[in-house]
Coordinates of C-alpha atoms in Angstrom, one line a residue:
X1 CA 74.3 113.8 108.0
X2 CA 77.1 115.8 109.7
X3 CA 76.5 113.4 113.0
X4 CA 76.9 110.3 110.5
X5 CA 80.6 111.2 109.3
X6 CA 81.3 112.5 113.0
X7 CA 80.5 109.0 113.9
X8 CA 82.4 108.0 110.9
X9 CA 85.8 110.2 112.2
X10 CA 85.7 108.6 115.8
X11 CA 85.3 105.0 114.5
X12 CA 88.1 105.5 112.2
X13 CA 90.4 107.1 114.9
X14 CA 89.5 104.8 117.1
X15 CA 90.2 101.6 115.3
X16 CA 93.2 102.7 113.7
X17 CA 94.3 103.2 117.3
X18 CA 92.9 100.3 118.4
X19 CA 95.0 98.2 115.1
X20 CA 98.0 100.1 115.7
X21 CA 98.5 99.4 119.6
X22 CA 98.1 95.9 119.3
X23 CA 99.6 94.8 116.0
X24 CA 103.2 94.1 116.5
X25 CA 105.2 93.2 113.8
X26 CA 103.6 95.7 111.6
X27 CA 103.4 94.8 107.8
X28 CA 100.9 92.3 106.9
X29 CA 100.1 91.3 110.5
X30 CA 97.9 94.9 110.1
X31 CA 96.3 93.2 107.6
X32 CA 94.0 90.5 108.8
X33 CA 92.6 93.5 111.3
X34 CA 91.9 95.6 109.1
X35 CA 90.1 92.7 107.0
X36 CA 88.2 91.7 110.6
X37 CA 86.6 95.5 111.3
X38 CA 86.6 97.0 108.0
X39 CA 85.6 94.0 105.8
X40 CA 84.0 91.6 108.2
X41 CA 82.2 94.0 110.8
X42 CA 81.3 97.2 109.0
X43 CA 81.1 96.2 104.7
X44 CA 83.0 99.1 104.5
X45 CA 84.6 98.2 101.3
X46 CA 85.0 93.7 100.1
X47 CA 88.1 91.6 100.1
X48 CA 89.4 91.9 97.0
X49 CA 89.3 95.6 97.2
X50 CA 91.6 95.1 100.6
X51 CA 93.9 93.0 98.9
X52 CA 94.8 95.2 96.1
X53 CA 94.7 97.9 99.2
X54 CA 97.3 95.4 100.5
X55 CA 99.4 95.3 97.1
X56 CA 99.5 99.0 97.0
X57 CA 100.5 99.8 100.7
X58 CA 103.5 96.8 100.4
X59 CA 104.7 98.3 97.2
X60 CA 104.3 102.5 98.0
X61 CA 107.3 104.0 99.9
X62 CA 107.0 103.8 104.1
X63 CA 105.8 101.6 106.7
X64 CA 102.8 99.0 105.3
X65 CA 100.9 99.4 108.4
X66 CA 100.5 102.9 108.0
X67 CA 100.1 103.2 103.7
X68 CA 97.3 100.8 104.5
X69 CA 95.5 102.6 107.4
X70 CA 96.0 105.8 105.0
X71 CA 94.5 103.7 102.0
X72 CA 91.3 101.9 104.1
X73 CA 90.9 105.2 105.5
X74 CA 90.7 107.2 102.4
X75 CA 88.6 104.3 100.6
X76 CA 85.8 104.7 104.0
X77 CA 85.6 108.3 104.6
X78 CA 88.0 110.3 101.8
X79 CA 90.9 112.8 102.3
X80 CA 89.2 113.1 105.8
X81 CA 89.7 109.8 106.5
X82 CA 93.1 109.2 105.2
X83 CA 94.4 112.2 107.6
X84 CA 92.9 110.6 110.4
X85 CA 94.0 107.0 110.0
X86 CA 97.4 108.1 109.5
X87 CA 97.1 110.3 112.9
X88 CA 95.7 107.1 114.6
X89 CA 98.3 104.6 113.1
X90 CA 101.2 106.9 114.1
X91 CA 100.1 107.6 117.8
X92 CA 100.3 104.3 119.5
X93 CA 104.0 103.3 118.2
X94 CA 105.0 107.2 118.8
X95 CA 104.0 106.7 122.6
X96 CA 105.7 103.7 122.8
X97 CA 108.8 104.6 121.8
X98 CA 108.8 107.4 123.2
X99 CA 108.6 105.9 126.6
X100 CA 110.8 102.9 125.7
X101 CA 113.9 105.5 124.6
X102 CA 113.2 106.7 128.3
X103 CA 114.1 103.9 130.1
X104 CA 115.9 101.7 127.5
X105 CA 118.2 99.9 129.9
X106 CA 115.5 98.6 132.1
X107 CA 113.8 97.3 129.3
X108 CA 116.6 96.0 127.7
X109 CA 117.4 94.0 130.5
X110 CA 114.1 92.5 131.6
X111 CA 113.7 88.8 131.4
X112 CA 109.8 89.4 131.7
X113 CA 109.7 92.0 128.8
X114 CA 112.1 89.9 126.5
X115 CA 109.5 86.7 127.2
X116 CA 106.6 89.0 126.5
X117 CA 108.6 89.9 123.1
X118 CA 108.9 86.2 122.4
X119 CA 105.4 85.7 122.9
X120 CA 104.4 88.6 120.7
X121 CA 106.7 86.9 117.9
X122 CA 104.7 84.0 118.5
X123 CA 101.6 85.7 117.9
X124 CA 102.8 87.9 114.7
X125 CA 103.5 84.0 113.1
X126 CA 100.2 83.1 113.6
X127 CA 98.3 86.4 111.7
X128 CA 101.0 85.8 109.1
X129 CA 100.1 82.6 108.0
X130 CA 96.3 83.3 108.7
X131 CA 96.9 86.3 106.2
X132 CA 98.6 84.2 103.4
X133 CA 95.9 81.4 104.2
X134 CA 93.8 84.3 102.9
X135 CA 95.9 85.2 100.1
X136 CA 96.2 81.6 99.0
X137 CA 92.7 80.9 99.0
X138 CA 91.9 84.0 97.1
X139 CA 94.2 82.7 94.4
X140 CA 92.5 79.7 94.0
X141 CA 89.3 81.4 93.6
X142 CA 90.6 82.5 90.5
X143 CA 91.1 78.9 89.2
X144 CA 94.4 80.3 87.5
X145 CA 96.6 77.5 87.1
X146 CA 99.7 80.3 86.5
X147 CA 98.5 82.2 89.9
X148 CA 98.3 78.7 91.4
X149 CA 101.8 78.0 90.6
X150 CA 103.2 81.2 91.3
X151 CA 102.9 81.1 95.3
X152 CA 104.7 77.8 95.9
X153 CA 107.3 79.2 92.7
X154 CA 107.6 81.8 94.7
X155 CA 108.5 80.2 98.1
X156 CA 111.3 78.1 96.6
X157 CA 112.6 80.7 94.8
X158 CA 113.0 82.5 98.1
X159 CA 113.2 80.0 100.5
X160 CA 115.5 77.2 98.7
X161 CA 117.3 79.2 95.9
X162 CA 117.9 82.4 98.3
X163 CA 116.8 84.4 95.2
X164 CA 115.9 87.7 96.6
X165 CA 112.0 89.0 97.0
X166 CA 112.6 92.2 95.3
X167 CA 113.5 90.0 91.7
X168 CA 111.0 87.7 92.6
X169 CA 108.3 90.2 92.7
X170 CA 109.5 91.7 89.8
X171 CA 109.0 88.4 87.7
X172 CA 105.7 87.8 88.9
X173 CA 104.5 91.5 88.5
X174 CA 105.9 90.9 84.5
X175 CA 104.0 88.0 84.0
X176 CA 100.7 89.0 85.9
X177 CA 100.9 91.8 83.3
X178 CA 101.5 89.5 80.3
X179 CA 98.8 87.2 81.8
X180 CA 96.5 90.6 82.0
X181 CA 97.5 91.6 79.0
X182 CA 97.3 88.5 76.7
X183 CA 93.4 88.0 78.6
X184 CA 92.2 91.5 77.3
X185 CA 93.3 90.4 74.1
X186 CA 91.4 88.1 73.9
X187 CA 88.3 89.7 75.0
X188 CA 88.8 92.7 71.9
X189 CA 89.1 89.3 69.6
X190 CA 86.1 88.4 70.7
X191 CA 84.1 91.5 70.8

């Protein structure tokens, strides 16, 4: 049993090392990897349980990248885990800063590095919009006409009327809660 959640300790540290040296962008780019070796390879917990994993990380104080590796890493192997993942998540961009601070003017004035940046850019756009993909398609699974609405709502809100993402989340959190809300209601009626 003790070998088991050894084996559990490495693969955590490992992957959240793995995740965190190769995600740049952070945020929600972290996302679709953790969904890929958590959800997809090892069952560890489902997809819904990730995106409300998701919600909590975006919306708790600090970087997403690393609430989330604390949260998926509590949810597989406990306070244990969380310690670890956080460790893990922190390492990678540590070391690379710490290096990069050394010799900031020869990196800041590399054509190859700044096309390797561009690249990476290129890359984060793509896991975005595989991630709200995701998201978009777990709304629909709800068949909610209000959820359904919200996400393009949402976009011209932000996008068009330059409304900013902090009020927009706001409204939608209010009326998710009156649309919870009004649901259980309705159950108790029935019941």
């Amino acid at each position: 049993m003790k070998e088991k959640k050894w084996k559990l300790y490495g693969w955590l540290f490992t992957v959240n090392i793995f995740i965190s040296a190769f995600t740049f962008g952070g945020g929600y780019v972290v996302v679709p990897m953790i969904r890929k070796y958590f959800v997809v390879k090892k069952r560890l917990f489902s997809e819904d349980e990730l995106m409300d994993m998701a919600a909590v990380a975006q919306s708790t104080p600090g970087a997403i990248a690393i609430n989330l590796a604390a949260l998926a890493g509590y949810r597989t192997a406990g306070t244990i885990g969380t310690v670890i993942s956080c460790i893990a998540a922190v390492l990678p961009p540590l070391v690379i800063l710490g290096v990069i601070s050394l010799w900031y003017a020869a990196f800041a004035a590399n054509t190859v590095i700044a096309a390797v940046l561009r690249g990476m850019q290129a890359g984060v756009a793509a896991l975005i919009v595989d991630l709200v993909a995701d998201m978009c398609q777990m709304i629909w699974k709800e068949k909610s006409v209000m959820l359904t609405l919200m996400v393009p709502a949402a976009f011209v809100a932000s996008f068009f009327m330059k409304i900013n993402v902090a009020q927009i989340l706001i409204v939608c959190c209010i009326l998710c809660i009156i649309r919870t809300a009004y649901q259980r209601g309705g159950k108790k009626c029935q019941n």
